[in-house]
Amino acid sequence: MSLSISPRAALILVDVQPDFMPGGTLACHEGDAIVPGIDQLLRRRLFSHVVATQDWHPADHISFVGSHPGRTPFERIPLYGHAQTLWPAHCVQNTAGAALHPAIDWSTVDKVIRKGDDPRVDSYSGFRENHGPDGRRPATGLAEWLRGRGVDEVYLCGLARDVCVLWTAQDAVDLGYRTHVLWDLTRPVTPESDIPTRIRFDQLGVDVIHALDLAHAQQPPTSRQAAGHSRT
Ligand code: VGL
Ligand code: ZN
């Protein structure tokens, strides 16, 4: 089967940052294993629209366990009426661990969405921050950017499978995008979460595929013009 990627489809690369990989402060299991596959996918230029999200926290971020004396990493506490996991400090703005991974050629990425820079609010989904003190979830600007380009379908990969990829997929479905996850180009913080995560994707109607499923995929030759491809 030769699949054609719609010119209205976007590839969203979620938090492909060294702190989420072995050697980083919040390493996903085998997090670095996705790097070659993502680089190869980008080089094929299958997608008319490519976005990267970047977890980008101030050093005193509310999600960091160090901001809560006496607490232990991965403990969950109530915050603004919702559960907040206390993470080891990670993706601190302007540190090497927060960079978009240096082994990937990011030059074909059209837009980078930074999230989590409000010290009071955590941010998992690429679309909306978590609940803030006022109970709202502020938009990151991703949906607006996709709307401006006529995108109606998204392909997700990156880190972490059970946190930011999952939350991004949930919001994508809520917002009405046809949503695919490239399972083998994601890795979890908690490997034990894989079965529940997979079940959740199925419940949401997310299409779970693998990078090899795109082996024969082609972008229609005129799609870049048709989509009005331009950089911002
Ligand atoms: C993430 C935990 C905290 C992620 C970000 O990218 O999945 N997880 N911040
Ligand atoms: Zn974070």
Tab-separated table of N, CA, C and O and ligand atoms in Angstrom, residues 20 26 55 57 63-64 87 90-91 115 122-124, ligand 2:
chain	number	residue	atom	x	y	z
A	20	PHE	N	15.542	14.365	28.514
A	20	PHE	CA	14.613	13.228	28.523
A	20	PHE	C	15.269	11.942	28.015
A	20	PHE	O	14.586	10.959	27.753
A	26	LEU	N	15.840	13.757	33.516
A	26	LEU	CA	14.519	13.093	33.569
A	26	LEU	C	14.437	12.116	32.394
A	26	LEU	O	13.612	12.230	31.495
A	55	ASP	N	10.198	21.704	25.928
A	55	ASP	CA	9.946	21.938	27.347
A	55	ASP	C	10.974	22.965	27.820
A	55	ASP	O	12.181	22.797	27.560
A	57	HIS	N	11.701	25.367	31.069
A	57	HIS	CA	11.309	25.792	32.413
A	57	HIS	C	12.295	26.775	33.042
A	57	HIS	O	13.515	26.609	32.889
A	63	SER	N	6.956	22.568	39.040
A	63	SER	CA	6.943	21.106	38.875
A	63	SER	C	8.213	20.452	39.401
A	63	SER	O	8.285	19.225	39.459
A	64	PHE	N	9.206	21.258	39.776
A	64	PHE	CA	10.480	20.675	40.212
A	64	PHE	C	10.396	20.306	41.690
A	64	PHE	O	9.954	21.104	42.519
A	87	TRP	N	8.767	16.509	39.523
A	87	TRP	CA	9.820	15.958	38.676
A	87	TRP	C	11.189	16.435	39.142
A	87	TRP	O	11.310	17.521	39.715
A	90	HIS	N	14.471	19.709	35.199
A	90	HIS	CA	14.775	19.292	33.823
A	90	HIS	C	14.461	20.436	32.879
A	90	HIS	O	13.651	21.313	33.184
A	91	CYS	N	15.110	20.409	31.731
A	91	CYS	CA	14.842	21.389	30.664
A	91	CYS	C	14.830	22.812	31.200
A	91	CYS	O	13.922	23.607	30.887
A	115	LYS	N	7.145	25.611	25.846
A	115	LYS	CA	6.060	25.477	26.837
A	115	LYS	C	6.661	25.259	28.207
A	115	LYS	O	7.780	24.744	28.334
A	122	ASP	N	2.674	23.896	35.162
A	122	ASP	CA	3.352	22.868	34.377
A	122	ASP	C	2.707	22.812	32.988
A	122	ASP	O	1.636	23.389	32.749
A	123	SER	N	3.364	22.131	32.079
A	123	SER	CA	2.880	22.123	30.704
A	123	SER	C	3.305	20.840	30.019
A	123	SER	O	4.485	20.640	29.766
A	124	TYR	N	2.361	19.953	29.750
A	124	TYR	CA	2.671	18.683	29.090
A	124	TYR	C	2.266	18.726	27.613
A	124	TYR	O	3.045	18.405	26.733
B	2	ZN	ZN	8.719	19.597	32.074
